XYZ file of C-alpha atoms in Angstrom:
363
model
C 1.075 12.151 -24.772
C 3.202 12.604 -27.900
C 1.944 10.936 -31.065
C 3.815 10.672 -34.366
C 2.246 10.968 -37.778
C 2.552 7.543 -39.404
C 2.368 8.985 -42.910
C 5.522 8.328 -44.897
C 4.956 11.532 -46.892
C 5.075 13.937 -43.982
C 8.236 15.649 -42.820
C 6.449 18.063 -40.496
C 6.521 17.464 -36.752
C 3.108 16.898 -35.247
C 2.417 16.812 -31.511
C -0.878 15.960 -29.877
C -1.258 16.759 -26.193
C -4.186 15.441 -24.171
C -5.106 17.870 -21.422
C -8.124 17.972 -19.119
C -11.143 15.815 -20.022
C -12.824 17.136 -23.152
C -9.936 19.409 -24.116
C -7.425 18.576 -26.832
C -4.727 20.953 -27.906
C -2.831 20.691 -31.169
C 0.622 22.080 -31.757
C 2.344 22.643 -35.113
C -0.328 20.916 -37.149
C -0.157 20.743 -40.929
C -2.589 18.673 -42.946
C -4.820 15.889 -41.628
C -3.515 13.687 -38.810
C -4.768 10.218 -37.942
C -4.143 9.411 -34.280
C -3.284 5.809 -33.543
C -0.388 3.429 -33.148
C 1.802 2.952 -36.186
C 0.759 -0.168 -38.028
C -2.598 -0.379 -36.242
C -5.977 -0.658 -37.938
C -8.409 1.088 -35.606
C -12.065 0.377 -36.035
C -13.509 2.931 -33.612
C -12.675 6.583 -34.236
C -13.689 10.078 -33.204
C -13.470 13.005 -35.625
C -12.748 16.443 -34.179
C -12.995 19.793 -36.020
C -9.861 21.861 -35.582
C -9.636 25.645 -35.691
C -7.510 26.227 -38.768
C -7.762 27.911 -42.102
C -8.994 26.034 -43.963
C -10.661 23.857 -41.240
C -9.026 20.494 -40.706
C -10.324 17.326 -39.074
C -8.596 15.131 -36.537
C -9.426 11.461 -36.223
C -8.837 9.910 -32.783
C -9.190 6.218 -32.042
C -11.441 5.299 -29.138
C -8.549 3.428 -27.515
C -6.371 6.526 -27.458
C -9.219 8.702 -26.206
C -9.869 6.156 -23.465
C -6.232 6.275 -22.378
C -6.386 10.065 -22.248
C -9.465 9.919 -20.045
C -7.780 7.449 -17.682
C -4.719 9.709 -17.456
C -6.850 12.723 -16.636
C -9.013 10.982 -14.046
C -6.550 8.983 -11.887
C -7.981 8.899 -8.371
C -5.782 9.502 -5.331
C -6.380 6.817 -2.687
C -6.204 8.888 0.495
C -4.829 6.709 3.274
C -4.873 9.566 5.771
C -8.591 10.100 5.308
C -9.466 6.402 5.541
C -7.208 5.912 8.565
C -8.965 8.789 10.335
C -12.345 7.199 9.618
C -11.106 3.933 11.117
C -9.622 5.646 14.183
C -12.939 7.421 14.771
C -14.734 4.064 14.615
C -12.221 2.549 17.046
C -12.633 5.477 19.454
C -16.365 4.860 19.557
C -15.927 1.125 20.184
C -13.285 1.625 22.890
C -15.617 4.022 24.705
C -18.555 1.627 24.369
C -16.483 -1.267 25.735
C -15.256 0.775 28.682
C -18.791 1.906 29.553
C -20.264 -1.587 29.196
C -17.719 -3.828 30.977
C -15.098 -1.448 32.372
C -12.287 -2.782 30.150
C -9.884 -0.606 28.179
C -7.803 -2.297 25.454
C -4.060 -2.224 26.109
C -1.083 -2.434 23.730
C 2.479 -3.196 24.862
C 5.313 -2.058 22.577
C 8.924 -3.148 22.990
C 11.856 -1.231 21.505
C 15.337 -2.732 21.699
C 18.179 -0.496 20.600
C 18.586 3.144 19.602
C 17.496 3.233 15.956
C 15.978 6.647 15.303
C 13.444 5.374 12.768
C 12.245 2.644 15.147
C 11.981 5.161 17.995
C 9.867 7.389 15.739
C 7.561 4.495 14.847
C 7.115 3.575 18.516
C 6.389 7.193 19.449
C 3.772 7.429 16.680
C 2.114 4.215 17.836
C 1.934 5.517 21.396
C 0.311 8.753 20.216
C -2.141 6.789 18.083
C -3.164 4.685 21.096
C -3.779 7.791 23.164
C -5.853 9.350 20.378
C -8.391 6.490 20.419
C -8.368 5.759 24.159
C -6.226 2.574 24.097
C -3.772 2.159 26.966
C -0.136 1.856 25.908
C 2.707 0.138 27.750
C 6.238 0.796 26.556
C 9.501 -1.013 27.241
C 12.819 0.363 25.968
C 15.930 -1.782 26.285
C 19.525 -0.996 25.280
C 21.090 -2.421 22.127
C 23.229 -4.903 24.046
C 20.369 -6.405 26.069
C 20.319 -10.181 26.397
C 17.706 -12.101 24.457
C 16.560 -13.734 27.701
C 15.696 -10.298 29.078
C 13.465 -9.570 26.095
C 11.794 -12.969 26.417
C 11.121 -12.275 30.124
C 9.256 -9.053 29.302
C 7.237 -10.835 26.618
C 6.296 -13.567 29.092
C 5.143 -10.964 31.616
C 3.003 -9.209 28.993
C 1.535 -12.556 27.906
C 0.286 -13.037 31.493
C -0.862 -9.457 32.074
C -4.679 -9.167 31.741
C -4.389 -5.406 31.069
C -2.388 -6.111 27.902
C -4.338 -7.324 24.862
C -1.687 -6.801 22.201
C 2.102 -7.147 22.110
C 4.321 -5.598 19.460
C 8.072 -6.082 19.243
C 9.500 -3.320 17.055
C 11.617 -4.670 14.201
C 14.402 -4.881 13.222
C 16.049 -6.382 16.302
C 19.756 -6.132 17.146
C 21.834 -8.583 15.140
C 22.725 -10.790 18.100
C 19.056 -11.634 18.748
C 17.078 -14.442 17.126
C 14.030 -12.749 15.612
C 12.178 -16.032 15.148
C 12.539 -17.018 18.817
C 11.331 -13.642 20.027
C 8.318 -13.373 17.716
C 7.322 -16.967 18.473
C 7.310 -16.143 22.196
C 4.415 -13.702 21.783
C 1.116 -15.344 22.706
C -0.930 -16.029 19.591
C -3.920 -14.433 21.358
C -1.959 -11.167 21.656
C -0.027 -11.269 18.366
C -1.525 -8.037 16.992
C 1.326 -7.740 14.467
C 0.119 -11.015 12.934
C 3.628 -12.489 12.574
C 3.202 -15.610 14.701
C 3.718 -18.694 12.470
C 0.327 -20.078 13.483
C -1.397 -16.892 12.346
C 0.495 -16.895 9.035
C -0.239 -20.612 8.592
C -3.957 -20.090 9.145
C -3.907 -17.163 6.726
C -2.466 -19.461 4.067
C -5.045 -22.225 4.564
C -8.561 -22.191 3.176
C -11.222 -22.636 5.814
C -8.968 -21.380 8.618
C -9.100 -17.927 10.166
C -6.016 -16.256 11.670
C -6.444 -14.467 14.966
C -4.706 -11.460 13.402
C -3.541 -10.350 9.959
C -0.275 -8.380 9.533
C -1.089 -4.696 9.717
C 0.373 -3.295 6.484
C -1.116 -5.923 4.123
C -4.421 -5.649 5.980
C -4.329 -1.890 5.436
C -3.758 -2.376 1.702
C -6.829 -4.584 1.352
C -8.885 -2.242 3.537
C -8.084 0.646 1.181
C -9.309 -1.394 -1.791
C -12.513 -2.255 0.081
C -13.250 1.262 1.318
C -12.801 2.730 -2.147
C -15.034 0.060 -3.668
C -12.491 -1.545 -5.987
C -13.450 -5.054 -7.015
C -10.871 -7.730 -6.181
C -12.737 -10.927 -7.027
C -11.735 -12.297 -10.410
C -9.094 -9.611 -11.013
C -5.459 -10.187 -11.914
C -3.280 -8.982 -9.062
C 0.501 -8.674 -8.904
C 2.409 -8.273 -5.647
C 5.941 -6.948 -6.095
C 8.091 -8.262 -3.246
C 7.844 -11.423 -1.128
C 8.817 -10.329 2.385
C 7.250 -12.015 5.410
C 6.023 -8.614 6.595
C 4.186 -7.348 3.493
C 4.581 -9.186 0.187
C 3.772 -12.740 1.183
C 0.766 -11.960 3.449
C -0.548 -9.423 0.906
C -0.557 -12.151 -1.756
C -2.371 -14.522 0.620
C -5.009 -11.874 1.390
C -5.618 -11.173 -2.296
C -5.977 -14.898 -2.894
C -8.569 -15.067 -0.115
C -10.449 -12.323 -1.975
C -10.550 -14.582 -5.091
C -8.017 -12.620 -7.115
C -5.626 -14.406 -9.456
C -2.300 -13.584 -7.826
C 1.258 -13.446 -9.141
C 4.299 -12.543 -7.034
C 7.163 -10.668 -8.686
C 10.520 -10.829 -6.886
C 14.229 -10.286 -7.463
C 14.604 -13.478 -9.521
C 11.545 -12.925 -11.708
C 12.241 -12.716 -15.427
C 10.498 -9.980 -17.434
C 8.796 -8.349 -14.418
C 7.573 -5.447 -16.574
C 5.515 -7.785 -18.743
C 3.967 -9.501 -15.730
C 3.080 -6.244 -13.969
C 1.618 -4.871 -17.222
C -1.127 -7.536 -17.088
C -2.282 -6.663 -13.562
C -5.567 -4.995 -12.681
C -4.265 -4.500 -9.126
C -0.628 -3.869 -8.205
C 0.749 -3.891 -4.656
C 4.418 -2.923 -4.552
C 6.583 -3.491 -1.464
C 10.240 -3.759 -2.441
C 11.862 -0.624 -1.019
C 13.330 0.544 -4.340
C 12.569 4.189 -5.165
C 10.664 4.713 -8.430
C 11.409 1.178 -9.631
C 7.994 0.657 -11.220
C 7.706 2.978 -14.205
C 4.570 4.140 -15.932
C 5.336 1.849 -18.875
C 5.066 -1.156 -16.544
C 1.433 -0.444 -15.722
C -1.796 -1.413 -17.400
C -4.042 1.557 -18.262
C -6.789 1.737 -15.649
C -4.976 -0.410 -13.064
C -5.207 0.264 -9.319
C -1.852 0.735 -7.583
C -1.122 0.381 -3.862
C 2.422 1.625 -3.207
C 3.794 0.366 0.119
C 7.329 1.645 -0.458
C 8.634 4.486 1.718
C 12.067 5.425 0.406
C 14.055 8.508 1.433
C 15.870 10.053 -1.529
C 18.149 13.046 -1.819
C 17.840 15.435 -4.752
C 20.961 17.586 -5.090
C 21.159 19.724 -1.964
C 17.461 19.641 -1.141
C 16.204 17.962 2.063
C 15.448 14.252 1.922
C 12.012 13.456 0.533
C 9.989 10.261 0.646
C 9.033 8.451 -2.544
C 7.406 5.100 -3.226
C 8.416 2.081 -5.249
C 6.239 3.371 -8.086
C 7.191 6.430 -10.131
C 4.174 8.484 -9.098
C 4.281 11.179 -11.765
C 4.408 8.593 -14.539
C 1.943 6.163 -12.974
C -0.822 8.678 -12.330
C -1.015 9.363 -16.063
C -1.761 5.699 -16.734
C -3.642 4.127 -13.833
C -7.169 4.730 -12.558
C -6.174 5.049 -8.893
C -2.971 5.180 -6.837
C -1.829 5.722 -3.256
C 0.497 8.684 -2.643
C 3.741 8.466 -0.682
C 3.575 9.652 1.999
C -0.096 9.669 2.992
C -1.180 6.363 1.482
C -0.423 3.034 3.142
C 1.601 4.427 6.079
C -1.326 5.806 8.115
C -3.268 2.588 7.449
C -0.609 0.420 9.099
C -1.047 2.109 12.478
C -4.844 2.172 12.087
C -4.826 -1.603 11.519
C -2.627 -2.102 14.600
C -5.210 -0.247 16.688
C -7.982 -2.286 15.074
C -6.218 -5.556 15.866
C -5.705 -4.473 19.488
C -9.391 -3.653 19.870
C -10.361 -6.987 18.290
C -8.054 -8.815 20.696
C -9.618 -7.140 23.729
C -13.121 -7.951 22.483
C -12.187 -11.592 21.860
C -10.493 -12.068 25.246
C -13.448 -10.552 27.118
C -16.120 -12.028 24.810
C -17.474 -8.563 24.052
C -19.599 -8.135 20.930
């Protein structure tokens, strides 16, 4: 944190650096220095004795000290750890259900095409199912498959009592109608939460969706598990996609937050984000949200997973939020990777277990 001397008589550079809590280091200090914003009239101050000859005093406003403490104490919201806790809970419930009624939850995953990223996601979901004891059923179809063929597999899974959840990996090949295919999934097995009836119920007060989309559900679960209050807070969701942004805003609204959505046509997005106590960003733009956009002490959930290339180094993943800048301002933030990503798969497993319990009336 670099602070300028507001005195018009001083020509000497003065730099104040806030380090770890309770430690303040002064560089190139001459004379007394009042720390605060130029033109401000602080009413709460702290006076520190500096080691100099003769001794000098440093006056620090409480506001600036508070910002330094926030910067030094930003909490990392560990999605990997929380996801493991949830998977352990699911493992216990799957075992209990199998022992009690002889039923094992089953998830069917469909992959159409040869996209490497989609194939990786499907492989990870299969491994996750195996890790908690959920049966997995996988269908892989070539890129040029007919839409009717996909719909036939979905119909078969809808009727299969061993399958409690159906997931069609997106995106689909361009010649297929995504809406028709997603609508064909039985609402009772729509563990991705994308069926229009589930989204409609999510949007309506007094109605409960059978399932909530996995990534937004994971975001809210992180806030709950870390004990962050949502009720009455100002929340900003950056992005309005059907997969993350829109359902995330609906979930925050259900939690009694005051919600604003920032999108590509929003004017002055920095000013809007700056007012938020909670920020959920899902736009797919690396480092778009700078530290100056964020309110000191805010909680940030970064959904973005963006591969970037730095010179000749291997590709690395970064979020929508400039992490190094944000962690000096906010009170808590999710890392990328290791934040929201693991929660998405954990919520998919949770939805599959819930579906099996509902279908078999198991408490």
